[in-house]
Coordinates of C-alpha atoms in Angstrom, one line a residue:
Chain A
M182 CA -10.1 -3.3 17.5
A183 CA -12.6 -2.9 14.6
F184 CA -12.7 -6.5 14.2
T185 CA -10.8 -9.4 15.1
R186 CA -11.6 -12.3 12.7
T187 CA -9.2 -12.7 10.0
D188 CA -8.7 -15.5 8.0
A189 CA -5.1 -16.8 8.8
V190 CA -4.4 -15.0 12.4
A191 CA -7.0 -15.7 14.0
T192 CA -6.4 -15.8 17.5
T193 CA -8.1 -18.8 18.6
G194 CA -9.8 -17.0 21.8
R195 CA -8.8 -20.2 24.1
P196 CA -7.4 -18.2 27.4
A197 CA -3.6 -18.6 28.3
A198 CA -3.5 -20.5 31.1
K199 CA -1.8 -18.2 33.9
V200 CA 2.2 -19.1 34.7
S201 CA 2.2 -17.3 37.8
P202 CA 6.2 -16.8 37.9
A203 CA 7.7 -17.2 41.3
P204 CA 8.2 -13.4 43.0
G205 CA 12.0 -13.6 42.3
R206 CA 11.4 -14.2 38.7
R207 CA 8.8 -11.3 38.1
R208 CA 11.0 -8.2 37.7
S209 CA 13.6 -10.4 35.4
G210 CA 10.6 -11.3 33.7
R211 CA 10.0 -7.6 33.0
W212 CA 13.4 -7.1 31.8
T213 CA 13.7 -9.8 29.7
A214 CA 9.9 -8.2 28.0
L215 CA 11.8 -4.9 27.6
A216 CA 14.8 -6.9 26.0
F217 CA 12.6 -8.6 23.4
L218 CA 11.0 -5.0 22.6
A219 CA 14.3 -3.2 22.3
P220 CA 15.1 -3.6 18.3
L221 CA 11.6 -2.3 18.0
V222 CA 11.7 0.8 20.3
V223 CA 15.2 1.7 19.0
Y224 CA 14.2 1.1 15.4
L225 CA 11.2 3.3 16.1
L226 CA 13.3 6.2 17.3
V227 CA 16.0 6.0 15.0
F228 CA 13.9 5.5 12.0
Y229 CA 10.3 6.9 12.5
A230 CA 10.8 9.9 15.3
Y231 CA 13.9 11.0 13.9
P232 CA 12.9 11.7 10.4
L233 CA 10.1 13.2 11.3
Y234 CA 11.9 15.6 14.0
R235 CA 13.9 16.1 11.0
N236 CA 11.3 17.1 8.8
V237 CA 9.8 19.6 11.6
E238 CA 13.3 21.2 11.5
L239 CA 13.3 21.3 7.8
S240 CA 10.2 23.1 7.6
V241 CA 10.8 25.8 10.5
H242 CA 14.2 26.5 8.5
D243 CA 14.6 28.3 5.4
Y244 CA 17.0 25.4 3.8
T245 CA 18.6 26.0 0.3
P246 CA 20.2 23.7 -0.8
R247 CA 23.9 25.0 0.1
A248 CA 22.9 25.4 3.5
F249 CA 21.4 21.9 3.6
V250 CA 25.2 20.8 2.6
Q251 CA 26.7 23.1 5.6
G252 CA 23.8 22.6 8.0
D253 CA 23.2 26.6 8.8
P254 CA 20.2 27.3 7.7
E255 CA 18.3 30.5 8.7
F256 CA 15.7 29.8 11.3
T257 CA 12.1 31.5 10.0
G258 CA 9.7 30.2 12.9
L259 CA 6.4 29.6 10.8
A260 CA 6.7 31.3 7.3
N261 CA 6.8 28.5 5.7
Y262 CA 3.3 27.4 6.7
R263 CA 2.0 30.8 6.0
A264 CA 3.7 31.0 3.1
V265 CA 2.3 27.7 1.9
L266 CA -1.2 28.7 3.2
S267 CA -1.6 32.1 1.4
D268 CA 0.0 30.5 -1.7
D269 CA -2.8 30.7 -3.7
A270 CA -1.8 26.8 -5.2
F271 CA -2.8 25.4 -2.2
L272 CA -6.3 26.1 -2.3
A273 CA -6.2 24.6 -5.6
A274 CA -4.2 21.5 -4.2
L275 CA -6.5 21.4 -1.2
R276 CA -9.2 21.1 -3.7
N277 CA -7.6 18.1 -5.8
T278 CA -6.6 16.4 -2.6
A279 CA -10.3 16.5 -1.3
L280 CA -11.1 15.2 -4.7
F281 CA -9.3 12.6 -5.4
T282 CA -9.5 11.2 -2.0
L283 CA -13.5 11.5 -1.6
V284 CA -14.0 10.1 -4.9
S285 CA -11.2 7.5 -4.5
I286 CA -12.4 5.9 -1.6
A287 CA -16.1 6.2 -2.3
F288 CA -16.3 3.9 -5.5
Q289 CA -13.6 1.8 -3.9
Y290 CA -15.8 1.0 -1.2
A291 CA -19.1 1.0 -3.5
L292 CA -17.3 -1.1 -5.8
G293 CA -15.5 -3.0 -3.5
L294 CA -19.1 -3.9 -1.0
A295 CA -20.9 -4.7 -4.3
L296 CA -18.3 -7.2 -5.3
A297 CA -17.9 -8.7 -1.9
V298 CA -21.7 -9.1 -1.8
F299 CA -21.7 -10.7 -5.1
F300 CA -19.1 -13.3 -3.8
Q301 CA -20.9 -13.8 -0.4
R302 CA -22.6 -16.8 -1.3
G303 CA -20.0 -19.3 -3.2
F304 CA -20.2 -20.2 -7.0
R305 CA -18.0 -22.4 -9.1
L306 CA -14.8 -20.4 -9.5
S307 CA -15.5 -18.2 -7.3
A308 CA -12.7 -18.9 -5.0
V309 CA -10.0 -18.4 -8.4
L310 CA -12.2 -15.4 -9.2
R311 CA -11.9 -13.5 -6.2
A312 CA -8.0 -14.4 -5.9
M313 CA -7.7 -12.7 -9.7
F314 CA -9.3 -9.8 -8.4
L315 CA -6.5 -9.1 -6.1
V316 CA -4.0 -8.6 -9.1
P317 CA -4.0 -5.1 -9.4
W318 CA -3.1 -4.5 -6.1
L319 CA -0.2 -6.5 -6.0
L320 CA 1.2 -4.9 -9.3
P321 CA 4.1 -2.5 -8.5
L322 CA 2.6 1.1 -8.8
I323 CA 4.9 1.5 -11.9
V324 CA 3.7 -1.1 -14.1
S325 CA -0.2 0.3 -13.5
A326 CA 0.4 4.0 -13.7
S327 CA 2.6 3.2 -17.0
T328 CA -0.2 0.8 -18.4
W329 CA -2.8 3.4 -18.1
S330 CA -0.7 6.0 -19.2
W331 CA -0.6 3.8 -22.6
M332 CA -4.5 2.8 -22.4
L333 CA -5.2 6.6 -21.7
N334 CA -2.4 8.2 -24.6
S335 CA -4.2 10.3 -26.5
D336 CA -3.4 9.3 -30.2
N337 CA -2.7 5.8 -29.7
G338 CA -4.7 4.6 -26.2
I339 CA -7.0 2.1 -26.3
V340 CA -9.3 3.7 -24.7
N341 CA -10.0 6.4 -27.3
A342 CA -10.1 4.2 -29.9
F343 CA -13.0 2.1 -28.5
L344 CA -14.9 5.8 -28.1
R345 CA -14.0 6.6 -31.8
A346 CA -16.0 3.3 -32.5
F347 CA -18.7 5.2 -31.1
G348 CA -18.3 7.9 -32.8
I349 CA -16.7 10.2 -29.8
G350 CA -13.7 12.8 -30.8
Q351 CA -10.0 12.4 -29.1
I352 CA -10.3 13.3 -25.6
N353 CA -6.2 14.1 -24.4
W354 CA -7.3 12.3 -21.2
L355 CA -4.2 13.1 -19.5
T356 CA -2.8 16.4 -21.0
S357 CA -6.0 18.5 -20.6
P358 CA -6.9 20.2 -17.2
G359 CA -10.0 19.1 -17.2
T360 CA -9.5 15.2 -17.6
A361 CA -5.9 14.8 -15.8
L362 CA -7.5 14.8 -12.4
L363 CA -10.5 12.4 -13.5
S364 CA -8.1 10.4 -15.1
V365 CA -5.7 9.4 -12.2
T366 CA -8.8 9.3 -9.7
V367 CA -10.2 6.4 -12.0
A368 CA -6.5 4.6 -12.4
N369 CA -6.3 4.7 -8.3
I370 CA -10.1 3.5 -8.1
W371 CA -8.8 0.4 -10.2
L372 CA -6.0 0.4 -7.7
G373 CA -8.3 0.5 -4.5
V374 CA -10.9 -2.1 -5.1
P375 CA -8.8 -5.0 -4.2
F376 CA -7.9 -4.2 -1.2
N377 CA -11.9 -3.0 -0.2
L378 CA -13.1 -6.5 -1.5
V379 CA -10.7 -8.6 0.4
I380 CA -11.5 -6.7 3.7
L381 CA -15.1 -6.6 3.1
Y382 CA -15.2 -10.0 2.1
A383 CA -14.2 -11.3 5.6
G384 CA -16.1 -9.3 7.4
L385 CA -18.8 -10.6 5.6
Q386 CA -18.2 -13.8 6.5
N387 CA -18.9 -12.9 10.2
I388 CA -22.6 -12.1 9.5
P389 CA -24.3 -15.3 11.2
A390 CA -25.7 -16.8 8.4
S391 CA -28.9 -17.7 10.6
L392 CA -29.9 -13.8 10.6
Y393 CA -30.0 -14.4 7.0
E394 CA -32.3 -17.4 7.2
A395 CA -34.5 -16.2 9.6
A396 CA -34.8 -12.9 7.5
G397 CA -35.7 -15.0 4.3
L398 CA -38.6 -16.9 6.6
D399 CA -40.1 -13.1 7.1
G400 CA -40.0 -12.9 3.6
A401 CA -37.3 -10.2 3.0
N402 CA -36.3 -9.7 -0.6
A403 CA -32.5 -9.6 -1.5
W404 CA -32.3 -5.7 -1.4
Q405 CA -34.1 -5.5 2.0
R406 CA -31.7 -8.3 3.5
F407 CA -28.7 -5.9 2.7
W408 CA -30.2 -3.0 4.1
R409 CA -31.5 -4.4 7.2
I410 CA -28.2 -7.2 8.3
T411 CA -25.4 -6.9 6.0
F412 CA -24.9 -2.9 5.9
P413 CA -25.6 -2.4 9.6
L414 CA -23.7 -5.1 11.1
L415 CA -20.8 -4.2 8.5
R416 CA -20.6 -1.0 9.9
P417 CA -17.6 -1.4 12.0
V418 CA -15.4 -3.4 8.9
S419 CA -16.9 -0.7 6.9
A420 CA -15.3 2.2 8.9
I421 CA -11.9 0.8 9.3
T422 CA -11.5 0.1 5.4
L423 CA -13.0 3.6 4.7
L424 CA -10.4 5.2 7.4
L425 CA -7.3 3.1 6.2
G426 CA -8.7 4.2 2.5
L427 CA -8.3 7.8 3.9
I428 CA -5.0 7.5 5.1
Y429 CA -3.6 5.8 2.1
T430 CA -4.8 7.7 -0.6
L431 CA -4.2 11.6 1.2
K432 CA -0.6 10.1 0.7
V433 CA -0.3 9.1 -2.6
V434 CA 2.7 10.2 -5.2
D435 CA 3.1 7.4 -6.9
I436 CA 0.1 6.8 -9.3
I437 CA 0.2 10.9 -10.3
W438 CA 3.2 11.7 -10.7
I439 CA 3.9 9.1 -13.0
M440 CA 0.8 9.4 -15.3
T441 CA 0.7 13.2 -14.6
R442 CA 3.5 14.6 -13.1
G443 CA 0.7 16.7 -11.1
G444 CA -0.2 18.5 -14.6
P445 CA -1.1 20.1 -16.7
A446 CA -0.7 23.1 -15.2
D447 CA -1.1 21.7 -11.5
A448 CA -4.8 20.2 -12.6
S449 CA -3.8 16.9 -10.7
T450 CA -1.4 18.6 -8.0
T451 CA -2.2 17.2 -4.6
L452 CA -1.0 18.4 -1.6
A453 CA 1.1 15.3 -1.4
I454 CA 2.1 15.9 -5.0
W455 CA 3.0 19.3 -4.3
S456 CA 5.1 18.3 -1.9
Y457 CA 7.0 15.5 -3.9
R458 CA 7.6 18.3 -6.5
E459 CA 9.0 20.8 -4.3
A460 CA 11.5 18.2 -2.8
F461 CA 12.6 16.2 -5.3
G462 CA 10.9 17.1 -8.9
T463 CA 12.7 19.8 -9.6
G464 CA 16.4 20.3 -10.2
Q465 CA 16.2 22.9 -7.4
P466 CA 15.0 20.9 -4.0
D467 CA 13.1 23.1 -2.3
F468 CA 12.7 21.0 0.9
S469 CA 11.7 23.6 3.6
P470 CA 7.9 24.2 2.1
A471 CA 8.1 21.0 0.8
A472 CA 8.1 19.6 4.7
A473 CA 6.0 22.4 5.7
V474 CA 2.9 20.9 3.2
G475 CA 4.3 17.2 4.1
N476 CA 3.6 18.1 7.8
L477 CA 0.1 19.7 6.9
L478 CA -0.9 16.2 5.3
I479 CA 0.0 14.4 8.7
L480 CA -2.2 16.7 10.5
I481 CA -5.2 15.6 8.1
A482 CA -4.8 12.3 8.4
F483 CA -4.2 12.6 12.1
A484 CA -7.4 14.4 12.2
A485 CA -9.0 11.5 10.8
G486 CA -7.9 9.5 12.8
L487 CA -9.1 10.5 16.1
L488 CA -12.4 11.5 14.2
H489 CA -12.5 7.6 13.6
V490 CA -11.8 7.1 17.4
R491 CA -14.0 8.9 18.7
M492 CA -17.1 7.6 16.6
Q493 CA -16.1 4.1 17.9
R494 CA -16.2 5.2 21.4
K495 CA -19.6 7.0 20.8
E496 CA -20.9 3.9 19.1
G497 CA -19.6 1.4 22.0
I498 CA -21.7 3.6 24.9
S499 CA -24.8 4.0 22.9
Chain B
M1292 CA -28.7 -19.8 -10.4
S1293 CA -24.7 -20.9 -9.8
R1294 CA -24.0 -20.9 -13.1
W1295 CA -25.4 -17.4 -14.0
R1296 CA -23.3 -16.3 -11.2
T1297 CA -19.9 -17.7 -12.6
A1298 CA -20.6 -16.2 -15.9
V1299 CA -21.0 -12.6 -14.5
G1300 CA -18.2 -13.1 -12.3
V1301 CA -15.9 -13.9 -15.0
V1302 CA -16.8 -11.3 -17.1
L1303 CA -16.5 -8.7 -14.1
T1304 CA -12.8 -10.5 -13.3
G1305 CA -12.3 -9.7 -17.8
V1306 CA -13.4 -6.1 -17.4
M1307 CA -11.1 -5.7 -14.0
L1308 CA -7.9 -7.5 -15.1
F1309 CA -7.9 -5.5 -19.2
P1310 CA -5.6 -3.4 -18.0
V1311 CA -3.2 -6.4 -17.4
Y1312 CA -4.0 -8.0 -20.3
W1313 CA -3.5 -4.7 -22.6
M1314 CA -0.2 -4.7 -20.8
V1315 CA 0.8 -8.3 -21.7
N1316 CA -0.6 -7.4 -25.6
V1317 CA 1.1 -4.1 -26.1
S1318 CA 4.9 -5.9 -24.7
L1319 CA 4.1 -8.6 -27.7
T1320 CA 3.2 -5.9 -30.2
R1321 CA 6.1 -4.9 -33.1
T1322 CA 7.1 -1.2 -33.0
G1323 CA 5.5 -0.4 -36.4
D1324 CA 2.2 -1.9 -35.0
M1325 CA 2.2 0.0 -32.0
R1326 CA 0.2 3.4 -33.7
A1327 CA -2.2 1.1 -35.6
D1328 CA -5.4 2.4 -35.6
P1329 CA -7.7 0.5 -34.6
P1330 CA -5.1 -1.0 -31.9
H1331 CA -4.2 -4.8 -32.4
W1332 CA -6.5 -6.2 -29.4
F1333 CA -4.7 -9.6 -29.6
P1334 CA -1.0 -10.2 -30.8
W1335 CA -1.5 -12.1 -33.7
N1336 CA 1.9 -11.6 -35.0
P1337 CA 4.1 -11.5 -31.6
T1338 CA 7.3 -10.1 -31.4
F1339 CA 10.1 -10.5 -28.6
E1340 CA 11.5 -7.7 -29.1
G1341 CA 10.7 -5.8 -26.3
Y1342 CA 11.7 -8.3 -23.7
A1343 CA 15.0 -9.2 -25.3
A1344 CA 15.5 -5.2 -24.9
A1345 CA 14.1 -5.0 -21.8
L1346 CA 16.0 -8.2 -20.4
G1347 CA 19.4 -6.5 -22.0
Q1348 CA 18.4 -3.9 -20.2
Q1349 CA 17.0 -4.1 -17.1
L1350 CA 18.8 -7.4 -16.1
P1351 CA 21.3 -5.1 -13.1
A1352 CA 18.2 -3.5 -12.1
L1353 CA 16.1 -6.6 -11.1
A1354 CA 19.0 -7.9 -9.6
T1355 CA 19.1 -5.1 -7.6
S1356 CA 15.6 -5.2 -6.8
L1357 CA 15.9 -9.0 -5.4
F1358 CA 18.7 -8.4 -3.2
I1359 CA 16.9 -5.1 -1.8
G1360 CA 13.6 -7.3 -1.1
L1361 CA 16.0 -9.7 0.4
G1362 CA 17.7 -7.2 2.4
T1363 CA 14.3 -5.8 3.6
V1364 CA 12.6 -8.6 4.8
A1365 CA 15.9 -9.8 6.6
I1366 CA 15.3 -6.2 8.8
T1367 CA 11.8 -6.4 8.8
L1368 CA 11.8 -10.2 10.5
L1369 CA 14.5 -8.9 12.6
V1370 CA 13.1 -6.5 14.1
A1371 CA 9.3 -7.5 14.2
L1372 CA 9.4 -11.1 15.3
P1373 CA 11.1 -9.9 18.8
A1374 CA 8.9 -7.4 19.5
G1375 CA 5.2 -9.4 18.2
Y1376 CA 6.4 -11.4 20.9
A1377 CA 7.3 -9.2 23.6
L1378 CA 3.6 -7.7 22.6
A1379 CA 1.6 -10.9 22.6
K1380 CA 3.2 -12.5 25.5
L1381 CA 5.6 -11.0 27.7
L1382 CA 3.7 -7.1 28.2
P1383 CA 0.2 -7.9 27.3
R1384 CA -0.9 -4.9 28.8
G1385 CA 1.6 -2.2 27.3
T1386 CA 0.3 -2.7 24.4
G1387 CA -1.9 -0.2 24.1
V1388 CA 0.8 2.7 23.4
V1389 CA 2.8 0.8 20.9
D1390 CA -0.5 0.5 18.7
F1391 CA -1.1 4.0 18.8
L1392 CA 2.7 4.8 17.4
L1393 CA 2.1 1.8 15.0
L1394 CA -1.0 3.6 13.7
V1395 CA 0.3 6.9 13.7
A1396 CA 3.4 5.4 11.8
Q1397 CA 1.0 4.4 9.2
M1398 CA 0.2 7.7 8.7
I1399 CA 3.4 9.4 8.0
P1400 CA 3.1 9.9 4.1
A1401 CA 5.9 8.8 2.2
V1402 CA 7.0 12.1 0.4
V1403 CA 7.7 12.9 4.5
M1404 CA 9.8 10.0 5.4
A1405 CA 11.5 10.5 2.3
M1406 CA 12.9 14.0 3.2
G1407 CA 14.0 12.7 6.7
F1408 CA 16.1 10.0 5.3
Y1409 CA 17.3 12.2 2.3
A1410 CA 18.4 14.8 5.1
I1411 CA 19.8 12.4 7.2
Y1412 CA 21.2 10.2 4.6
I1413 CA 23.3 13.2 3.0
R1414 CA 24.9 13.7 6.3
L1415 CA 26.1 10.2 6.8
G1416 CA 27.2 9.5 2.5
M1417 CA 24.4 7.4 2.3
L1418 CA 22.6 8.8 -0.4
N1419 CA 22.4 6.8 -3.2
T1420 CA 23.8 3.3 -1.8
V1421 CA 21.6 0.0 -1.9
T1422 CA 22.2 -0.7 2.1
G1423 CA 20.0 3.1 2.6
L1424 CA 17.1 1.6 0.2
I1425 CA 16.8 -1.0 2.2
V1426 CA 16.5 0.6 5.4
A1427 CA 14.2 3.2 4.2
D1428 CA 12.0 0.2 2.7
S1429 CA 11.6 -1.7 5.9
T1430 CA 9.5 1.1 7.3
L1431 CA 7.5 0.6 4.8
A1432 CA 6.8 -3.0 6.4
V1433 CA 7.6 -3.1 10.0
P1434 CA 4.4 -1.6 11.6
F1435 CA 2.6 -4.1 9.2
A1436 CA 4.6 -6.6 11.0
V1437 CA 4.5 -6.2 14.1
L1438 CA 0.9 -5.7 14.4
L1439 CA 0.9 -8.7 12.5
F1440 CA 3.0 -11.0 14.8
R1441 CA 1.6 -9.6 17.8
A1442 CA -1.9 -11.0 16.5
F1443 CA -1.0 -14.7 15.5
M1444 CA 1.6 -15.0 18.3
A1445 CA -1.9 -13.8 21.4
G1446 CA -3.3 -16.6 19.7
I1447 CA -0.7 -19.4 20.7
P1448 CA -2.1 -21.3 23.4
G1449 CA -0.3 -20.3 26.9
E1450 CA -0.4 -23.6 28.2
I1451 CA 2.6 -24.6 25.3
M1452 CA 4.6 -22.0 26.4
A1453 CA 4.3 -23.0 29.9
A1454 CA 5.0 -26.6 29.3
A1455 CA 8.3 -25.3 27.9
Q1456 CA 9.0 -23.5 30.6
I1457 CA 8.3 -26.2 33.1
D1458 CA 10.9 -28.3 30.8
G1459 CA 13.3 -25.8 32.4
A1460 CA 13.0 -23.9 28.9
G1461 CA 14.0 -19.8 29.2
T1462 CA 11.9 -17.3 27.7
W1463 CA 14.7 -16.8 24.9
R1464 CA 14.5 -20.7 24.5
T1465 CA 10.8 -20.4 24.4
F1466 CA 11.1 -17.9 21.8
R1467 CA 13.3 -19.8 19.5
S1468 CA 12.2 -23.3 20.1
V1469 CA 8.5 -23.0 20.2
V1470 CA 7.3 -19.9 19.5
L1471 CA 9.2 -19.1 16.0
P1472 CA 8.4 -22.8 14.9
L1473 CA 4.3 -22.3 15.5
S1474 CA 4.5 -19.0 13.6
R1475 CA 5.5 -19.8 10.7
N1476 CA 2.7 -19.1 8.1
S1477 CA 3.0 -15.2 9.3
V1478 CA 6.6 -15.4 9.4
I1479 CA 5.7 -16.4 5.7
T1480 CA 3.1 -13.6 5.0
V1481 CA 4.9 -10.9 6.4
S1482 CA 8.1 -12.0 4.2
L1483 CA 6.1 -11.9 1.2
F1484 CA 4.4 -8.5 1.6
A1485 CA 7.7 -6.9 2.7
F1486 CA 9.4 -8.2 -0.2
L1487 CA 6.6 -6.9 -2.4
W1488 CA 6.1 -3.3 -1.0
A1489 CA 10.4 -3.3 -1.4
W1490 CA 10.3 -4.7 -4.7
S1491 CA 7.5 -2.3 -5.9
D1492 CA 8.9 1.0 -4.0
F1493 CA 9.2 3.9 -6.3
I1494 CA 9.3 6.7 -4.0
F1495 CA 12.3 6.1 -2.2
A1496 CA 14.2 4.8 -5.2
S1497 CA 13.1 8.1 -7.2
T1498 CA 14.2 10.6 -4.2
L1499 CA 17.1 8.5 -2.4
N1500 CA 18.7 6.4 -5.0
R1501 CA 18.1 8.8 -7.6
S1502 CA 21.4 9.7 -9.4
S1503 CA 22.6 6.2 -8.4
D1504 CA 24.1 3.8 -10.7
T1505 CA 22.5 0.4 -9.3
I1506 CA 18.9 0.9 -9.3
P1507 CA 15.9 -0.9 -9.0
V1508 CA 13.7 -2.1 -11.6
T1509 CA 10.7 0.5 -10.5
L1510 CA 13.2 3.2 -11.1
G1511 CA 14.8 1.4 -14.6
I1512 CA 11.1 2.1 -16.0
F1513 CA 10.5 5.1 -14.8
R1514 CA 13.4 6.4 -16.7
Y1515 CA 12.6 4.6 -19.4
I1516 CA 9.4 5.7 -19.9
G1517 CA 11.8 9.1 -20.1
N1518 CA 14.0 8.2 -22.4
N1519 CA 12.1 6.6 -25.0
T1520 CA 8.4 7.5 -25.4
T1521 CA 8.1 5.1 -28.6
Q1522 CA 9.3 1.6 -27.4
W1523 CA 6.3 1.0 -25.6
N1524 CA 6.6 -2.9 -26.3
S1525 CA 10.4 -2.5 -24.4
I1526 CA 8.4 -0.3 -21.6
M1527 CA 5.4 -2.5 -21.1
A1528 CA 8.0 -5.9 -21.4
T1529 CA 9.7 -4.6 -18.8
A1530 CA 6.8 -3.8 -16.8
V1531 CA 5.9 -7.5 -17.3
I1532 CA 9.0 -9.0 -16.1
A1533 CA 8.7 -6.5 -12.8
S1534 CA 5.2 -8.3 -12.4
V1535 CA 6.3 -11.8 -12.1
P1536 CA 7.0 -12.0 -8.3
A1537 CA 2.9 -10.3 -7.8
A1538 CA 2.1 -13.4 -10.1
F1539 CA 4.2 -16.0 -8.7
L1540 CA 2.9 -15.1 -4.8
L1541 CA -0.7 -15.0 -6.2
V1542 CA -0.4 -19.1 -7.9
L1543 CA 1.6 -20.3 -4.9
A1544 CA 0.9 -18.1 -2.0
Q1545 CA -2.6 -17.1 -2.4
R1546 CA -3.9 -17.8 1.4
Y1547 CA -1.0 -16.1 2.6
I1548 CA -1.9 -13.2 0.9
A1549 CA -6.0 -12.8 1.2
A1550 CA -4.3 -13.9 5.3
G1551 CA -2.1 -10.2 5.1
V1552 CA -4.4 -7.9 3.7
T1553 CA -7.3 -8.4 5.8
A1554 CA -4.6 -8.7 9.2
G1555 CA -3.9 -4.9 7.8
A1556 CA -7.7 -4.2 9.0
V1557 CA -6.7 -5.4 12.6
K1558 CA -4.2 -2.6 12.8
D1559 CA -5.8 -0.2 15.4

């Protein structure tokens, strides 16, 4: 576990008094436990495992809309995956996904950390202001995405009006291939900063104040205190923050779809958008390639998760 | 020094919340002023025509969203509360596998889940139903809820439960009369998040419910944008109304929210 102290769910750490049940009750205890667990197990099987299985099944068949209803698709093996991987659009989508994801989490993390350090020392109104920073994260995505769309509107958007005041000509933020991906990335960074701020702020609370006092006595300035104490001690929290950011950002559909629909000319099409468009974005649903792309996304997220676990382990050993 | 920090903090918050301000500003702008150049920075001459239009058209969608949110909370609690208890207190050793499964569950993109649900619902005739949407939305909250309940219930001292057992309470009775009342705060946190996620969901609504007459408000806004690109004051007014639950939670339940976000990081 990366870190265990949280504001409200702090485990009090008091060792549970061992209640040794009578010998006959032990087995019935196991059954009771399973009975309590049963709803979750059934739920996971029906609403996670089965849709996932259906998804794999979709990806190895050729599901035309008609076969979808009648249930008699042709088995095609890995043909869908081969078609996706050899599609020219795949490399572009992969590149967009990498840019969107990495730039997003890098800026979210850097801004979140800077703000967390800023808020670390309490000042007047700091609690209120920190709470206000949560707003972007709490708003429904459709709300933030449509607000950003209007702000970035070419003719009437506030952003272009602002730039015009400095003599910068009209920029077609969402409708030109050069800036569409940048625009959705900026909006996504804005959405992700609060999450990073809250987690990193909670992580900062765990660093003992005595360390800073000692460093202060040794004459360390703020810059040195950050790089010698804060940053190294925050590493586990940083790792989990970045992993969660990666997992969440890989799957982002709504914000891009609402702002650009992946356009213009695929300029902001990520793998998740590609999958969504094939399946639901056109009049002609094409589920099989969409499912193949979706499964590739899961593999990428899974690989990142494994990498994280390995790095945690290595750190634990050394 | 401290005053200086407050000033910087206020400026930073202002910059961060500018899009929210702009949403409110545009929602109050007259249609005729919408394309003014430069745009009006402040609604000196506010109009509520946007809100009138939004309420007139989106009221059923808001009611649908409310219902979906409450249904999602119910399913989430029903599944996650007993599971959290079992994992925290009854089977503390079997948690590794469940943890791993729940982490993997978080990695599945919503698009993939949507396709799976679509394929299932089309057979069961559950496409375009509110029930179907509630079930799909609950998958957004259940893994988070189980992990949060487990973390919280693990902190309930064993002595309290042992005392209940000495008094003759069975496992179920202990759960109902001791564990549940003590878990009130975590129940509130989970309910808030489950509601907020269901209320905000766009992907499931736009895939599983797209040809339905009873649509949630997120889809209502999306269709609104598609249909009339000139009425931005109405669109933004709907957006403001759709943000009310978030604002409500922030003011009344802020500590539960901060707790929930942080607990989200203890997932692995």
